[in-house]
């Protein structure tokens, strides 16, 4: 199957299969009057004004050689967006927390009172595998419709072997049956389950000795993640968990410095984690450690917005040569929105990142932090044809307009899905 996308007013993309940091974070190629040739889901050639985009690119074949021709009508085309941090699988919702918040309770107050994540754990344990699959599959449809063509998805609302494995099987099935690429992360250490109340160390031991090896045996996750936070898991417990994960061959992720800086970002750098997430409260030494360890900052601005917190120091991280990603953090508590376009707006307006830095942060950087940089995250010959034709002439427009879905057409693996 050969497809030509022609009449692209502006094709904007980062390039390469590696994370971009420092001044490279803000470097995108912009090709005017461009066309993309796709064969069997893979980009074969890109031209601008009729010429190949680089010395090694092949010339565009004649239009008559294509099975399908798509007219981009002078619009912007970018790589499909990559949401590098989601809690996509969950039972129920938590709209009742709105009243608690209005009465003054904050995120950790609700969790300490047995609500929050633990409320979702109860509802997730009650749900069947098919129910969780159907619900998450509808979320993936919604994401594709918004121009998000790949995502990461975490377990972490099961918190016992039976239900964590159930969640991970749902994630695997989504990856197999849904057009989206879904990267699976084991997050058994998302909260201390009620059965282990006051016994966090024992729960971590169970994760390390029983659950994580079983996840590995069944090949159900590529990454392991832990919530390193005041009154959740401390830095010592996080070290134990992540060192075991590294020994078993998982890539490492850590929810760090979201509310309190208790050592998570330092640990991330020291263990050369693929990414550290949130980082609202990060301090200079945490950033130094992450820069040294080559750890990507997975920033979640819609969570700052929803929790009424400050915004992570993204520009400082770029200055310190930490690769910056922006993700949704879609989950039923701290960010009940999967709208990564809104996170793009916030990246620009609240983090003060340039549109080019933001595009890198929602394409190649998360693709690399999730082990998919070779195939996804940029528009170049050899990469998978995952792209968005926007209802916009340039990426500034996507940063500027908010609240509307500006994805006009979406292509996944060479197929038009919108
Ligand atoms: O990344 N901070 C921890 N975990 C999620 C929230 C999960 C929830 O509240 O259900 C987060 O924000
Ligand atoms: Fe999260």
XYZ file of C-alpha atoms and ligand atoms in Angstrom:
431
model
C 0.000 0.000 0.000
C 1.543 3.308 -1.143
C 0.187 6.611 0.143
C 1.169 10.156 -0.761
C 0.386 13.114 1.487
C 0.757 16.197 -0.653
C 0.236 19.917 -0.311
C 1.599 20.149 3.254
C 1.945 23.869 4.009
C 4.420 23.271 6.830
C 5.897 19.963 7.940
C 7.418 20.488 11.385
C 9.364 17.754 13.165
C 12.359 17.146 15.380
C 14.832 14.707 13.802
C 16.873 11.731 14.978
C 16.188 8.752 17.211
C 17.629 10.152 20.426
C 16.411 12.494 23.201
C 16.945 16.196 22.610
C 18.334 18.345 25.388
C 19.777 21.814 25.960
C 19.620 24.010 22.864
C 18.720 20.927 20.740
C 15.387 20.691 22.551
C 14.240 23.703 20.543
C 15.487 22.573 17.120
C 12.781 21.397 14.710
C 12.950 21.075 10.961
C 10.287 23.075 9.119
C 9.659 22.172 5.493
C 7.425 24.373 3.368
C 5.340 22.926 0.516
C 6.158 19.376 1.571
C 5.025 15.872 0.644
C 5.437 12.501 2.360
C 5.550 9.120 0.589
C 4.516 6.161 2.728
C 4.733 2.473 1.933
C 3.215 -0.221 4.167
C 3.081 2.093 7.176
C 6.673 3.337 6.895
C 7.845 6.745 5.621
C 9.816 6.270 2.410
C 10.564 9.825 1.325
C 9.903 13.443 2.268
C 10.258 16.342 -0.121
C 10.060 20.088 0.238
C 9.356 22.170 -2.843
C 9.884 19.042 -4.918
C 13.349 18.243 -3.556
C 14.321 15.493 -1.080
C 14.816 16.861 2.433
C 18.339 15.559 2.751
C 21.117 14.251 0.582
C 20.164 10.625 1.327
C 16.434 11.034 0.766
C 14.937 9.520 -2.357
C 12.987 11.527 -4.888
C 9.203 11.413 -4.777
C 7.776 8.893 -7.259
C 5.156 10.003 -9.737
C 1.635 10.500 -8.313
C 0.340 7.673 -10.527
C 2.429 5.175 -8.548
C 0.432 5.717 -5.331
C -2.649 3.753 -4.243
C -3.943 6.657 -2.145
C -3.380 10.422 -2.299
C -4.215 12.655 0.641
C -4.359 16.415 0.222
C -3.225 18.245 3.385
C -4.698 21.454 1.932
C -1.785 23.629 2.989
C -2.055 22.704 6.684
C 0.559 21.881 9.302
C 1.726 18.257 9.620
C 3.656 17.002 12.660
C 4.530 13.588 14.072
C 1.684 11.986 16.015
C 1.875 13.039 19.648
C 3.322 10.594 22.196
C 1.806 10.682 25.674
C 4.641 9.322 27.828
C 2.787 9.098 31.158
C -0.749 7.831 31.708
C -2.708 5.823 34.273
C -5.079 4.727 31.538
C -6.645 1.689 33.217
C -8.911 2.326 36.183
C -12.272 1.369 37.628
C -14.836 4.097 38.405
C -14.215 7.829 38.628
C -13.662 10.207 41.560
C -15.899 13.166 40.854
C -16.995 13.147 44.528
C -13.496 14.472 45.396
C -14.515 17.841 43.957
C -16.640 18.473 47.061
C -13.782 17.395 49.353
C -11.435 19.757 47.540
C -13.889 22.632 47.780
C -14.041 21.943 51.513
C -10.262 22.412 51.683
C -8.821 18.858 51.500
C -5.671 18.512 49.410
C -4.441 15.552 47.362
C -2.441 13.841 50.123
C -5.149 14.512 52.776
C -7.612 12.549 50.638
C -5.138 9.683 50.148
C -4.236 9.549 53.859
C -7.947 9.289 54.670
C -8.134 6.072 52.572
C -9.559 7.796 49.481
C -7.773 9.010 46.357
C -5.709 6.251 44.738
C -7.107 3.732 47.271
C -10.647 4.546 46.214
C -9.717 3.749 42.615
C -7.987 0.561 43.822
C -11.279 -0.687 45.287
C -13.158 0.017 42.065
C -10.417 -1.455 39.877
C -10.329 -4.663 41.906
C -14.105 -4.981 41.453
C -13.950 -4.495 37.674
C -13.526 -7.405 35.265
C -10.743 -7.547 32.737
C -13.232 -7.003 29.899
C -14.776 -3.965 31.601
C -11.367 -2.378 32.084
C -10.451 -3.173 28.483
C -13.598 -1.614 27.026
C -13.247 1.528 29.099
C -9.575 2.056 28.279
C -10.127 1.234 24.623
C -12.627 4.107 24.431
C -10.016 6.404 26.004
C -7.534 5.332 23.323
C -10.111 6.177 20.632
C -10.453 9.626 22.181
C -6.673 10.052 22.247
C -6.290 9.113 18.581
C -9.008 11.614 17.737
C -6.871 14.284 19.427
C -3.716 13.399 17.507
C -2.095 11.226 20.159
C -0.848 8.121 18.348
C 1.160 6.387 21.108
C 1.110 6.308 24.867
C 2.597 4.736 27.937
C 0.185 3.087 30.410
C 0.838 2.144 34.032
C -0.647 -0.466 36.317
C -0.945 0.578 39.969
C -4.609 0.398 40.912
C -4.499 -3.336 41.657
C -1.823 -3.379 44.358
C -1.956 -7.141 44.754
C -0.650 -9.852 42.425
C -4.041 -10.833 41.022
C -5.154 -7.305 40.167
C -1.804 -5.886 39.058
C -1.445 -8.774 36.602
C -5.040 -8.202 35.510
C -4.289 -4.541 34.720
C -1.130 -5.438 32.832
C -2.976 -8.032 30.747
C -5.467 -5.304 29.819
C -2.589 -3.049 28.730
C -1.090 -5.869 26.648
C -4.429 -6.582 24.986
C -4.913 -2.876 24.184
C -1.508 -2.833 22.491
C -2.475 -5.903 20.468
C -6.029 -4.973 19.505
C -6.053 -1.178 19.316
C -4.207 0.787 16.595
C -2.345 2.809 19.264
C 1.138 1.753 20.384
C 0.873 1.269 24.152
C 4.031 0.961 26.281
C 3.406 -1.074 29.471
C 4.752 0.022 32.867
C 4.434 -1.959 36.104
C 3.577 0.410 38.949
C 2.801 -1.978 41.808
C 4.278 0.634 44.158
C 1.674 3.330 43.507
C 0.320 3.346 47.087
C 0.406 1.104 50.155
C -2.627 -1.212 49.817
C -5.029 -1.447 52.786
C -3.873 -5.005 53.617
C -0.364 -3.636 54.233
C -1.338 -0.469 56.109
C 1.614 0.666 58.236
C 3.796 -2.029 56.618
C 5.198 -0.261 53.553
C 8.543 -2.103 53.807
C 6.793 -5.473 53.709
C 4.722 -4.411 50.707
C 7.868 -3.353 48.851
C 9.444 -6.727 49.700
C 6.400 -8.522 48.308
C 6.634 -6.434 45.117
C 10.352 -7.171 44.759
C 10.330 -10.861 45.625
C 6.976 -12.015 44.306
C 5.126 -9.646 42.026
C 7.845 -7.993 39.937
C 9.548 -11.324 39.027
C 6.142 -12.668 37.982
C 5.499 -9.595 35.795
C 8.890 -10.238 34.220
C 8.235 -13.964 33.721
C 5.013 -13.208 31.934
C 6.631 -10.432 29.861
C 3.895 -7.995 30.859
C 5.869 -4.747 31.314
C 8.915 -2.960 29.936
C 9.277 -0.344 32.691
C 8.800 -0.239 36.472
C 7.642 2.890 38.290
C 7.163 3.889 41.971
C 5.473 6.848 43.712
C 8.305 8.311 45.824
C 6.464 10.828 48.001
C 5.887 11.953 51.557
C 3.510 9.439 53.227
C 3.687 7.062 50.241
C 7.114 5.424 49.537
C 10.328 6.970 50.834
C 13.636 7.202 48.973
C 15.040 4.069 50.627
C 12.024 1.977 49.632
C 12.185 3.471 46.141
C 15.851 2.498 45.853
C 15.123 -1.097 46.906
C 12.283 -1.368 44.376
C 14.084 0.262 41.457
C 17.350 -1.619 42.041
C 15.402 -4.867 41.925
C 13.619 -3.673 38.765
C 16.968 -2.872 37.115
C 18.318 -6.292 38.107
C 15.316 -7.936 36.423
C 15.881 -5.871 33.264
C 13.069 -3.314 33.500
C 13.649 0.277 32.414
C 13.172 2.634 35.362
C 10.657 5.408 35.967
C 9.879 7.229 39.200
C 7.160 9.651 40.320
C 9.485 12.088 42.075
C 9.276 15.460 43.822
C 5.603 15.907 42.962
C 4.618 17.490 46.252
C 7.730 17.177 48.468
C 11.348 16.744 47.327
C 12.355 13.670 49.367
C 15.215 12.388 47.211
C 13.386 10.917 44.216
C 15.063 12.987 41.526
C 18.546 12.355 42.976
C 17.812 8.638 42.986
C 16.529 8.795 39.397
C 19.816 10.269 38.172
C 21.925 7.943 40.272
C 20.144 4.848 38.903
C 20.112 6.315 35.375
C 16.335 6.028 35.226
C 14.767 6.520 31.806
C 12.541 9.231 33.255
C 11.491 10.965 36.450
C 7.921 12.209 36.487
C 6.211 15.339 37.912
C 9.202 17.189 39.483
C 7.122 20.166 40.601
C 9.158 20.531 43.804
C 12.586 19.589 42.354
C 15.651 21.421 43.656
C 18.995 22.177 42.002
C 20.802 19.052 43.247
C 18.015 16.834 41.924
C 18.364 18.470 38.512
C 22.151 18.011 38.601
C 21.720 14.327 39.321
C 19.219 13.877 36.501
C 21.458 15.726 34.029
C 24.374 13.514 35.058
C 22.319 10.318 34.745
C 20.773 11.247 31.387
C 17.272 10.993 32.893
C 14.371 12.571 31.004
C 12.092 14.939 32.938
C 8.518 13.770 32.249
C 6.586 16.929 33.114
C 2.835 16.951 33.703
C 1.557 20.520 33.561
C -2.152 19.618 33.514
C -1.631 17.983 36.930
C -0.123 21.214 38.286
C -3.158 22.984 36.884
C -5.649 20.513 38.330
C -4.035 20.298 41.789
C -3.530 24.070 41.897
C 0.223 23.621 42.328
C 3.140 25.531 40.881
C 4.675 24.443 37.566
C 7.908 22.449 37.289
C 10.993 24.528 36.356
C 11.122 23.299 32.769
C 13.327 26.071 31.362
C 15.894 25.561 34.113
C 15.953 21.868 33.216
C 16.545 22.683 29.566
C 19.375 25.009 30.621
C 20.830 22.141 32.628
C 20.685 19.813 29.608
C 17.947 17.530 30.929
C 15.747 16.215 28.084
C 12.230 17.500 28.776
C 9.027 15.628 27.900
C 5.471 16.778 28.476
C 2.746 14.209 29.165
C -0.879 14.205 30.280
C -0.712 12.076 33.486
C -4.279 11.042 32.614
C -5.725 9.427 35.767
C -8.981 9.604 37.760
C -7.546 11.736 40.583
C -4.884 14.348 39.939
C -5.575 14.789 36.205
C -8.852 13.483 34.797
C -8.015 14.743 31.289
C -6.251 12.992 28.425
C -6.059 16.183 26.398
C -2.370 16.429 25.556
C -3.130 19.487 23.400
C -4.020 21.302 26.629
C -0.677 20.202 28.112
C 0.943 21.725 24.998
C -0.765 25.066 25.763
C 0.435 24.902 29.362
C 3.954 23.919 28.292
C 4.171 27.123 26.357
C 2.308 29.461 28.688
C 3.309 28.127 32.104
C 6.682 26.486 31.481
C 7.561 29.267 29.024
C 8.894 26.717 26.560
C 9.043 27.709 22.900
C 6.676 25.944 20.486
C 9.649 24.040 19.047
C 10.755 22.889 22.524
C 7.202 21.809 23.259
C 6.877 19.811 20.026
C 10.071 17.935 20.912
C 8.602 17.345 24.395
C 5.484 15.612 23.049
C 7.129 13.579 20.258
C 10.715 12.328 20.164
C 11.621 12.850 23.845
C 8.773 10.747 25.263
C 9.279 8.194 22.471
C 12.892 7.802 23.613
C 11.984 7.762 27.325
C 9.629 4.873 26.484
C 12.123 2.965 24.331
C 10.479 3.775 20.987
C 12.847 6.426 19.549
C 13.969 4.183 16.663
C 10.507 3.932 15.154
C 8.433 6.827 16.514
C 8.618 10.504 17.456
C 9.804 12.142 14.221
C 8.840 12.289 10.557
C 11.800 10.876 8.657
C 12.348 8.103 6.118
C 12.416 4.752 7.951
C 10.074 5.831 10.757
C 6.511 4.663 11.233
C 3.955 6.888 9.492
C 2.211 8.242 12.609
C 1.224 11.837 11.963
C -1.330 14.570 12.388
C -2.714 16.943 9.759
C -3.752 19.926 11.897
C -6.474 22.416 11.450
C -3.730 25.040 11.630
C -0.985 26.557 9.476
C 1.791 26.263 12.087
C 2.559 24.823 15.529
C 2.281 28.268 17.180
C -1.438 27.962 16.511
C -1.580 24.687 18.495
C 0.218 26.382 21.400
C -2.064 29.394 21.205
C -5.619 28.099 20.814
C -6.854 26.029 23.725
C -9.896 23.983 24.550
C -10.631 22.919 20.964
C -9.399 19.762 19.311
C -7.276 21.022 16.407
C -6.365 17.583 15.006
C -8.046 17.443 11.590
C -6.784 14.099 10.295
C -4.734 11.467 12.102
C -2.650 8.726 10.498
C -1.473 5.697 12.468
C 0.933 3.170 10.888
C 0.054 4.583 7.473
C -3.725 4.238 7.951
C -6.001 7.268 8.231
C -7.835 6.776 11.534
C -9.473 10.203 11.505
O 0.808 10.725 38.730
N 0.955 10.825 41.885
C 0.642 9.658 41.794
N -0.091 9.071 40.852
C -0.922 9.741 39.939
C -2.241 10.059 40.509
C -3.058 8.847 40.682
C -4.419 9.106 41.266
O -4.649 10.098 41.976
O -5.247 8.215 41.035
C -0.189 10.951 39.385
O -0.597 12.106 39.564
Fe 1.308 9.658 37.348
